mmCIF file with all atom_site columns, C-alpha atoms in Angstrom:
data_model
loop_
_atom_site.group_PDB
_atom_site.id
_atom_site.type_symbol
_atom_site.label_atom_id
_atom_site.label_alt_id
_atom_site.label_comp_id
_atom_site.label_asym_id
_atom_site.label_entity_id
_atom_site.label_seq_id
_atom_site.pdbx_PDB_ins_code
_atom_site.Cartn_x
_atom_site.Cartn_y
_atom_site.Cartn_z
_atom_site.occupancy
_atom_site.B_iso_or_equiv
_atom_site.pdbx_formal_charge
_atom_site.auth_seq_id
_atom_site.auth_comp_id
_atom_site.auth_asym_id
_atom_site.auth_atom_id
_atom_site.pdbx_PDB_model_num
ATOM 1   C CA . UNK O 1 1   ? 6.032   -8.040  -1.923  1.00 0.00 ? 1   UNK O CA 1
ATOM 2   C CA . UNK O 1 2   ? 4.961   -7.867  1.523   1.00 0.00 ? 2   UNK O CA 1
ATOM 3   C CA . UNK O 1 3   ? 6.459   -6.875  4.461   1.00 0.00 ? 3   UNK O CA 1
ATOM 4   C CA . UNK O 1 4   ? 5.252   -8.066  8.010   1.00 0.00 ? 4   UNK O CA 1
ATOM 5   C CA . UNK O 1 5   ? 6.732   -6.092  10.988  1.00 0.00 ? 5   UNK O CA 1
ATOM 6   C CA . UNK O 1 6   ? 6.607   -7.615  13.694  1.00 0.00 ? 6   UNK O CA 1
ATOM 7   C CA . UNK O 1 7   ? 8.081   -8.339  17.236  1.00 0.00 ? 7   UNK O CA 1
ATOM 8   C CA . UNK O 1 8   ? 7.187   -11.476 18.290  1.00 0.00 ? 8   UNK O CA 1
ATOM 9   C CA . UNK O 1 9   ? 7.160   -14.904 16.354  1.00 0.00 ? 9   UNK O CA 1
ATOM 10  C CA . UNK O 1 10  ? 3.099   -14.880 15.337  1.00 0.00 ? 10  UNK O CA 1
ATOM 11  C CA . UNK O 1 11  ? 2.939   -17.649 12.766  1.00 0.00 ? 11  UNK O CA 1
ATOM 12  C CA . UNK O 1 12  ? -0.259  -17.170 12.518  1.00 0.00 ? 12  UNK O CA 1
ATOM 13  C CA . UNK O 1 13  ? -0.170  -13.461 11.079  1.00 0.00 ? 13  UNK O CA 1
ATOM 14  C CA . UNK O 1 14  ? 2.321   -14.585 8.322   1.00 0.00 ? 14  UNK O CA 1
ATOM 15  C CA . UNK O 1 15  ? 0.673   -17.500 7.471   1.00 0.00 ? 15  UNK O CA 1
ATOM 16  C CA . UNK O 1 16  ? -2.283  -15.806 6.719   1.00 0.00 ? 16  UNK O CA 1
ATOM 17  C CA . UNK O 1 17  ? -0.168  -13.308 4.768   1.00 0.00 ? 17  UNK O CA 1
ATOM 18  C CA . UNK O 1 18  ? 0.735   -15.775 2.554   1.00 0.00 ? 18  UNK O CA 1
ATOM 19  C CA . UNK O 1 19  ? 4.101   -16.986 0.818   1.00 0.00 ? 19  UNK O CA 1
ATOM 20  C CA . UNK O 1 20  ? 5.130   -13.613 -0.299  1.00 0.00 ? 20  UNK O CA 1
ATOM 21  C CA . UNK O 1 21  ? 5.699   -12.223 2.801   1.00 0.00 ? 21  UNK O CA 1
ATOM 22  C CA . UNK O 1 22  ? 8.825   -11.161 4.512   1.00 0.00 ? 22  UNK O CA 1
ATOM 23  C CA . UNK O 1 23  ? 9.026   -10.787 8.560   1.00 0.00 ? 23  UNK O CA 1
ATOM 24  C CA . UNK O 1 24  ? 10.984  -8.078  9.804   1.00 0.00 ? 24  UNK O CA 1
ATOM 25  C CA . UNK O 1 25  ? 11.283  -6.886  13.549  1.00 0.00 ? 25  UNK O CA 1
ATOM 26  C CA . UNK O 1 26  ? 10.702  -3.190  14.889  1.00 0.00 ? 26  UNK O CA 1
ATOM 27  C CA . UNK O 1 27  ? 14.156  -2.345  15.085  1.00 0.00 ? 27  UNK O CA 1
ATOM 28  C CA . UNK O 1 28  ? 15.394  -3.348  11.223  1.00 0.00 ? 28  UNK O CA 1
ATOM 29  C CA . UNK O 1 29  ? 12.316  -1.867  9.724   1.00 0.00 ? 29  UNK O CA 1
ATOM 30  C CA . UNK O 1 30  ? 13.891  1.266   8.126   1.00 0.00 ? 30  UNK O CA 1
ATOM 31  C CA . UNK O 1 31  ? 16.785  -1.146  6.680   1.00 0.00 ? 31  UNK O CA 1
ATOM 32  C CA . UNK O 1 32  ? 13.881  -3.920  5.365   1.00 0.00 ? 32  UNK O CA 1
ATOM 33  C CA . UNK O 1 33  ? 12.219  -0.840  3.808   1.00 0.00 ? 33  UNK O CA 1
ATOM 34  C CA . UNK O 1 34  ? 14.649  0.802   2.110   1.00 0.00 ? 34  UNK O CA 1
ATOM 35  C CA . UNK O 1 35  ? 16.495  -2.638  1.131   1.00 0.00 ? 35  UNK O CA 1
ATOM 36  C CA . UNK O 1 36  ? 12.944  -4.539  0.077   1.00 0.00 ? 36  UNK O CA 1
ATOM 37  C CA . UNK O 1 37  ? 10.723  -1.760  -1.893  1.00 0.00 ? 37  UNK O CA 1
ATOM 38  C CA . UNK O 1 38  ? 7.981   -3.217  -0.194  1.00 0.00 ? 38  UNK O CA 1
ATOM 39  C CA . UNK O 1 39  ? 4.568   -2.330  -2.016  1.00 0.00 ? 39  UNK O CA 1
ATOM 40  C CA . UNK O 1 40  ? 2.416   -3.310  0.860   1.00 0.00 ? 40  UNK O CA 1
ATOM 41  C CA . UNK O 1 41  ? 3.442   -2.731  4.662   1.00 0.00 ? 41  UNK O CA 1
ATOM 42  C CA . UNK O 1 42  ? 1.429   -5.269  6.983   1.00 0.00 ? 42  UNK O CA 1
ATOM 43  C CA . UNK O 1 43  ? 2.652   -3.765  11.072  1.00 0.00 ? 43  UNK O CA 1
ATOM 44  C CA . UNK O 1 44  ? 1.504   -5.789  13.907  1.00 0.00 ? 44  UNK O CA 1
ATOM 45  C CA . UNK O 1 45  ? -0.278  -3.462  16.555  1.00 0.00 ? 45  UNK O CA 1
ATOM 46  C CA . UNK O 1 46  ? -0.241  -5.737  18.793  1.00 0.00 ? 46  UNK O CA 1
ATOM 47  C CA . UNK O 1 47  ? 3.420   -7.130  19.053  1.00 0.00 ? 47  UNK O CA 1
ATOM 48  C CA . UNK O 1 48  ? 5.274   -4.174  18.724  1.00 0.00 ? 48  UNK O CA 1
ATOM 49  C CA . UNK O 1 49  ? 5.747   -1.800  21.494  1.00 0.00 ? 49  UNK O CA 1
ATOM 50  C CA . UNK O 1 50  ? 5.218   1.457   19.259  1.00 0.00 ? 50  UNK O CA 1
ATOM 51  C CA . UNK O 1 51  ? 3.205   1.077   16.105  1.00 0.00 ? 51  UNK O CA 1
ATOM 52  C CA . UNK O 1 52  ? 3.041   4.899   14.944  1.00 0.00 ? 52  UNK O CA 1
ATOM 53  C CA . UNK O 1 53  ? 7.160   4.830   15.524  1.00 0.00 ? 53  UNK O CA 1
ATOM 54  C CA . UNK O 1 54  ? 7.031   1.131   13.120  1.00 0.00 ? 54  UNK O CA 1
ATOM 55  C CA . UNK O 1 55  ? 4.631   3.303   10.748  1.00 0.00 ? 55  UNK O CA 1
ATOM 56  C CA . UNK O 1 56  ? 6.742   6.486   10.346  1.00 0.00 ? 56  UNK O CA 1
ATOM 57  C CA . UNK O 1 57  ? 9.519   4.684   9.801   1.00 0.00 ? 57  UNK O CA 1
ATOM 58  C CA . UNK O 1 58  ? 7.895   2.960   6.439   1.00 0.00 ? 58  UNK O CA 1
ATOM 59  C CA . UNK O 1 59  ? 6.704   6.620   5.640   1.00 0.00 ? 59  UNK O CA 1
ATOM 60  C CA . UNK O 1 60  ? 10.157  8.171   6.020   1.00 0.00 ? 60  UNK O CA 1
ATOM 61  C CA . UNK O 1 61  ? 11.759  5.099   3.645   1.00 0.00 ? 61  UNK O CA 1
ATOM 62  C CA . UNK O 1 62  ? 9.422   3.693   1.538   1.00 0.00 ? 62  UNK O CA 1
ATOM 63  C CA . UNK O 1 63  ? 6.707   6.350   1.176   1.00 0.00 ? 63  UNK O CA 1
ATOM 64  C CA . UNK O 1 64  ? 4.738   4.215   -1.945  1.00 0.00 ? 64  UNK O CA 1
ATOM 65  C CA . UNK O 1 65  ? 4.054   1.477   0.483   1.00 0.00 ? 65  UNK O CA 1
ATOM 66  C CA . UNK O 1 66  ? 0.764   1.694   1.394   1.00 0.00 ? 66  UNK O CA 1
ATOM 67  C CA . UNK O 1 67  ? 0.572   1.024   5.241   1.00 0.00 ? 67  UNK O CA 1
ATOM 68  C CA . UNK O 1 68  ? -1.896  -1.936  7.239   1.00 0.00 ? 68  UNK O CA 1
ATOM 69  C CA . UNK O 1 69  ? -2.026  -1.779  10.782  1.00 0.00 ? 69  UNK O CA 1
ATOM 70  C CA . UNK O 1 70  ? -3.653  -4.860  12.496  1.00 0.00 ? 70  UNK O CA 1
ATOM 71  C CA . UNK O 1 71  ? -5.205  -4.945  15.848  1.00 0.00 ? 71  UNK O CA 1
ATOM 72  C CA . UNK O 1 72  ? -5.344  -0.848  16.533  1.00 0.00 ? 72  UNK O CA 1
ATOM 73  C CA . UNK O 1 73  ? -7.261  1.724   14.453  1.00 0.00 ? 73  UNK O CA 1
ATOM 74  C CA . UNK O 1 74  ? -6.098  4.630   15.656  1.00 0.00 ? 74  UNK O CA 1
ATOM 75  C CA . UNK O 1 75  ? -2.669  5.365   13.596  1.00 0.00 ? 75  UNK O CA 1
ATOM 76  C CA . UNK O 1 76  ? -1.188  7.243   10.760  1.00 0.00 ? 76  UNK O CA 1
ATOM 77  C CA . UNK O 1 77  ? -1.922  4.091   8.987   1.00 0.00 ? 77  UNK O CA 1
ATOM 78  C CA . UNK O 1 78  ? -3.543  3.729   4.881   1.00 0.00 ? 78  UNK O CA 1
ATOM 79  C CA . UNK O 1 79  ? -5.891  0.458   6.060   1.00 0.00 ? 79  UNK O CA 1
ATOM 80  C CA . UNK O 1 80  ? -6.416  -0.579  9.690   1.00 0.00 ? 80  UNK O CA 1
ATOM 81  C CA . UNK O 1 81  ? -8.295  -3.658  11.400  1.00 0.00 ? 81  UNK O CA 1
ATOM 82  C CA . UNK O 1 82  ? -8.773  -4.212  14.948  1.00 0.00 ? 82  UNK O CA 1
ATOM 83  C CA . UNK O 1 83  ? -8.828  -7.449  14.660  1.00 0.00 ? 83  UNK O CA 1
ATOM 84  C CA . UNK O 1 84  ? -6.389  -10.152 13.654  1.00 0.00 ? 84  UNK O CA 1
ATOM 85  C CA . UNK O 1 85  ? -8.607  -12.755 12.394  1.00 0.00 ? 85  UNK O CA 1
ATOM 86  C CA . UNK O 1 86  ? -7.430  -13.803 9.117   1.00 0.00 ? 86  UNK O CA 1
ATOM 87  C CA . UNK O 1 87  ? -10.415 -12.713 7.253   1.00 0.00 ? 87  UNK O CA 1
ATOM 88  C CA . UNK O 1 88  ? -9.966  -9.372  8.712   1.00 0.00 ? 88  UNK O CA 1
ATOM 89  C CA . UNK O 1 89  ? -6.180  -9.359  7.792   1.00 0.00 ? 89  UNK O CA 1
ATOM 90  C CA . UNK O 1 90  ? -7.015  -10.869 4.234   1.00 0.00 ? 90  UNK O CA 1
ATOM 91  C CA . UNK O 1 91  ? -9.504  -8.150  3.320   1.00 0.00 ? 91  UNK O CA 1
ATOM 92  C CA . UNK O 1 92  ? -7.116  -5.165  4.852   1.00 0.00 ? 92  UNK O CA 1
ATOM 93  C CA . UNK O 1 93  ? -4.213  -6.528  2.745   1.00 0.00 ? 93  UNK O CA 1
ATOM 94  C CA . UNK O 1 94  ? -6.710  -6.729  -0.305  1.00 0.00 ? 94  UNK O CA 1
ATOM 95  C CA . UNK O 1 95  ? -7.637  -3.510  -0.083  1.00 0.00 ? 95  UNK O CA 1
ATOM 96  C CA . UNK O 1 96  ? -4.319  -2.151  0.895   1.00 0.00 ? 96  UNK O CA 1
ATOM 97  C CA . UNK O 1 97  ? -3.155  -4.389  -2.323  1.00 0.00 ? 97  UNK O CA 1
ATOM 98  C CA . UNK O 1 98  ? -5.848  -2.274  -4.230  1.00 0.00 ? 98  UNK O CA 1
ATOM 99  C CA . UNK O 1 99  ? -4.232  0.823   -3.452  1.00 0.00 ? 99  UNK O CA 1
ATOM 100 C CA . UNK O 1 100 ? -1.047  0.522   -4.439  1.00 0.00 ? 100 UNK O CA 1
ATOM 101 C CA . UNK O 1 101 ? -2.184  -0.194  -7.716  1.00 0.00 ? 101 UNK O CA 1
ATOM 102 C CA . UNK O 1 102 ? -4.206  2.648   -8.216  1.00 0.00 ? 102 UNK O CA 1
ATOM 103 C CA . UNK O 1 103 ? -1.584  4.698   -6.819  1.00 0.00 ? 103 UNK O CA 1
ATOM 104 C CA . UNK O 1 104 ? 1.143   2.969   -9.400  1.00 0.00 ? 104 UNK O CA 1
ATOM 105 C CA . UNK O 1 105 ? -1.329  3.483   -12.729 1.00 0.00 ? 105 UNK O CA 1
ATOM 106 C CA . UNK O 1 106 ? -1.738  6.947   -11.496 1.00 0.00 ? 106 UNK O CA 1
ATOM 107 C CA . UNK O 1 107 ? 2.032   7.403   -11.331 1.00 0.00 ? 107 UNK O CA 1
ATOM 108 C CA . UNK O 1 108 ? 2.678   5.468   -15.090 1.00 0.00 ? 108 UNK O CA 1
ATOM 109 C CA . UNK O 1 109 ? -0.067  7.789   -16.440 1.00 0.00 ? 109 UNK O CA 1
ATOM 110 C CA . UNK O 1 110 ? 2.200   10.778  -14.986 1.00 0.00 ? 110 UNK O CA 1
ATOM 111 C CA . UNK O 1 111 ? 5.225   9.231   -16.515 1.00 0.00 ? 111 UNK O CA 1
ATOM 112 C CA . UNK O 1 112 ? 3.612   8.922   -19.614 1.00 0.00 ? 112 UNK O CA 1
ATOM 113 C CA . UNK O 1 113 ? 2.271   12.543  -19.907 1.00 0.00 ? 113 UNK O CA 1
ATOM 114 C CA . UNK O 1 114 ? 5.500   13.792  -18.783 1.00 0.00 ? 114 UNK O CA 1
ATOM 115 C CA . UNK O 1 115 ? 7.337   12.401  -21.200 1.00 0.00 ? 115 UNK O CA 1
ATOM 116 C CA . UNK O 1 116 ? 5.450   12.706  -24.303 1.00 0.00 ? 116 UNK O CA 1
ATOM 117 C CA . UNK O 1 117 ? 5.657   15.358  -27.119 1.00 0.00 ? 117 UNK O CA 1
ATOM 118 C CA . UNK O 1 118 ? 4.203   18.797  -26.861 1.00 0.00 ? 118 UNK O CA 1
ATOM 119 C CA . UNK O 1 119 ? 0.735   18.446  -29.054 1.00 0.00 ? 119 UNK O CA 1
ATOM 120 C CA . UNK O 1 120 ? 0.975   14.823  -30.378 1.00 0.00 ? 120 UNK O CA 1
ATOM 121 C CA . UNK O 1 121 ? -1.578  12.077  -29.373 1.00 0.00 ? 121 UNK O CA 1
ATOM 122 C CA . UNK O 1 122 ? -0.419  9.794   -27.760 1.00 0.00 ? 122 UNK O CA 1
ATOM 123 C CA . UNK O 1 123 ? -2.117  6.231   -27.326 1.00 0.00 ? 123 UNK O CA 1
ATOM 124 C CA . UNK O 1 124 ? 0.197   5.072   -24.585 1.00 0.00 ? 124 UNK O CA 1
ATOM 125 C CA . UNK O 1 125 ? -1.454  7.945   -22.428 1.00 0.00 ? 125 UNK O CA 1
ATOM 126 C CA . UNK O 1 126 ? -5.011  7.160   -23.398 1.00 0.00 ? 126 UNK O CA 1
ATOM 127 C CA . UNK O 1 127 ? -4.285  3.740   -21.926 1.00 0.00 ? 127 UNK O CA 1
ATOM 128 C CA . UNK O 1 128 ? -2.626  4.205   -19.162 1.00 0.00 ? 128 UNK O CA 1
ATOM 129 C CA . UNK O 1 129 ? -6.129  6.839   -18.203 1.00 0.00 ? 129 UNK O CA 1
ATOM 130 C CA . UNK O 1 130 ? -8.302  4.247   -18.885 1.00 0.00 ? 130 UNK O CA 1
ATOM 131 C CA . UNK O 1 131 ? -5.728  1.891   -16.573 1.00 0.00 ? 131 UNK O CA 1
ATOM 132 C CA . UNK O 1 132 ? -6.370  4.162   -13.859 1.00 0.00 ? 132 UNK O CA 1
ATOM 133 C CA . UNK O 1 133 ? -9.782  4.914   -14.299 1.00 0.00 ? 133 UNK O CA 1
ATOM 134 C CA . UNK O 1 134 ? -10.132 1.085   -13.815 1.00 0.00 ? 134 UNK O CA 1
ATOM 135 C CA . UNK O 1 135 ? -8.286  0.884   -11.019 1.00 0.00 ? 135 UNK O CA 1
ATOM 136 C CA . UNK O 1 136 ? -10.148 3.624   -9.447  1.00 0.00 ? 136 UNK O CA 1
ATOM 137 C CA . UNK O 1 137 ? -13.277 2.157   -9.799  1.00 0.00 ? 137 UNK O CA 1
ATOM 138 C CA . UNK O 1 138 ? -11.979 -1.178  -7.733  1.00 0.00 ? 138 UNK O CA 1
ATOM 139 C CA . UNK O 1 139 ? -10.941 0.353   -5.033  1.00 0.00 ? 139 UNK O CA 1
ATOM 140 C CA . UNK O 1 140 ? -13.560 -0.320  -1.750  1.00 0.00 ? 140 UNK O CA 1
ATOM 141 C CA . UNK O 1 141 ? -15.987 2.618   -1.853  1.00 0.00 ? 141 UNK O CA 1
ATOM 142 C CA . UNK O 1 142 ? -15.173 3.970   1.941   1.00 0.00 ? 142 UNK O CA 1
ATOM 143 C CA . UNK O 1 143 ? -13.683 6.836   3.072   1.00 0.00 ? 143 UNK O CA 1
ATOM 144 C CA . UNK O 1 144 ? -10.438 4.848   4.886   1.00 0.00 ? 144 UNK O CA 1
ATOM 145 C CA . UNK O 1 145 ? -9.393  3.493   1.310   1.00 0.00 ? 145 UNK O CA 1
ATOM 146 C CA . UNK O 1 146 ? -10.193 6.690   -0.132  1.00 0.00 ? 146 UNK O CA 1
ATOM 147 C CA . UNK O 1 147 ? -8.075  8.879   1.445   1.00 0.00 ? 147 UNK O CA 1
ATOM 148 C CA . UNK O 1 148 ? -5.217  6.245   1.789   1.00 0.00 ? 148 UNK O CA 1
ATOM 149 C CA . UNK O 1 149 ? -5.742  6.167   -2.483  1.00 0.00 ? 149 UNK O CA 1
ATOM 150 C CA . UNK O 1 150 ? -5.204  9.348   -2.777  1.00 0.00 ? 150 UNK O CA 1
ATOM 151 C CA . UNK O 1 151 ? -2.740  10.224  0.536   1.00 0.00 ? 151 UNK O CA 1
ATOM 152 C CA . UNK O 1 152 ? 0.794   12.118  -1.228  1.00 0.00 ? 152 UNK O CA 1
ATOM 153 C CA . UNK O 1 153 ? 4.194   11.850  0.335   1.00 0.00 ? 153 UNK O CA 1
ATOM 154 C CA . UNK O 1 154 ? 4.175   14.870  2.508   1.00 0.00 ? 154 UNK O CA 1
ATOM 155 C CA . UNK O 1 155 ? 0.934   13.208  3.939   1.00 0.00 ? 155 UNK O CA 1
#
């Protein structure tokens, strides 16, 4: 699911987002968060009066989301575009899509060799590497996506 944060009523920006996405304003982001499990985070630069406030608040209650700012570069943010075109917007919230689900197969592959038996194979590991390793190699080949890929919850 996607969440759109925004303070104004751009139909434009959630069309282009698509039917799966759900508008929330500035000032109910931390509820949306924390009530939606969001797994993408789209914040519009442009209509709300402080972006890096909109963007710590995702970080403090949903810190999987991976973060897209559109229409500033400049923030704490996992994929940014300056502009709000909607092939712009479609390729941030492709890549920021991409993300998440090499950060998820990284977390199942944890899962997986957390919980399984001191020195047995285990086939449900080997998968869930080669699951990751995939997902790893489809992620945009720049340093932005990158670092957002690999970003942890303290940062």
């Amino acid at each position: 699911m996607t969440l759109l944060v925004a303070d104004d009523d751009r139909q434009s920006l959630s069309a282009v987002l698509a039917a799966d996405v759900v508008p929330v304003r500035t000032d109910a982001v931390a509820a949306a968060v924390a009530r939606d499990d969001p797994d993408v985070v789209v914040i519009d630069g442009d209509s709300v009066a402080d972006p890096q406030a909109a963007v710590a608040d995702v970080r403090a209650n949903a810190p999987d989301a991976t973060i897209v700012v559109v229409g500033t570069t400049d923030l704490d943010a996992d994929v940014t575009t300056a502009t709000s075109d909607e092939r712009s917007v479609r390729a941030a919230v492709e890549r920021a899509r991409r993300v998440t689900n090499y950060r998820e197969s990284v977390s199942d592959l944890f899962d997986a060799c957390r919980d399984r038996a001191l020195g047995r194979p285990d086939d449900e590991i080997r998968e869930r590497r080669r699951e990751a390793d995939d997902r790893f190699d489809q992620l945009p080949e720049d340093h932005e996506t990158f670092a957002a890929a690999l970003r942890t919850d303290d940062g």
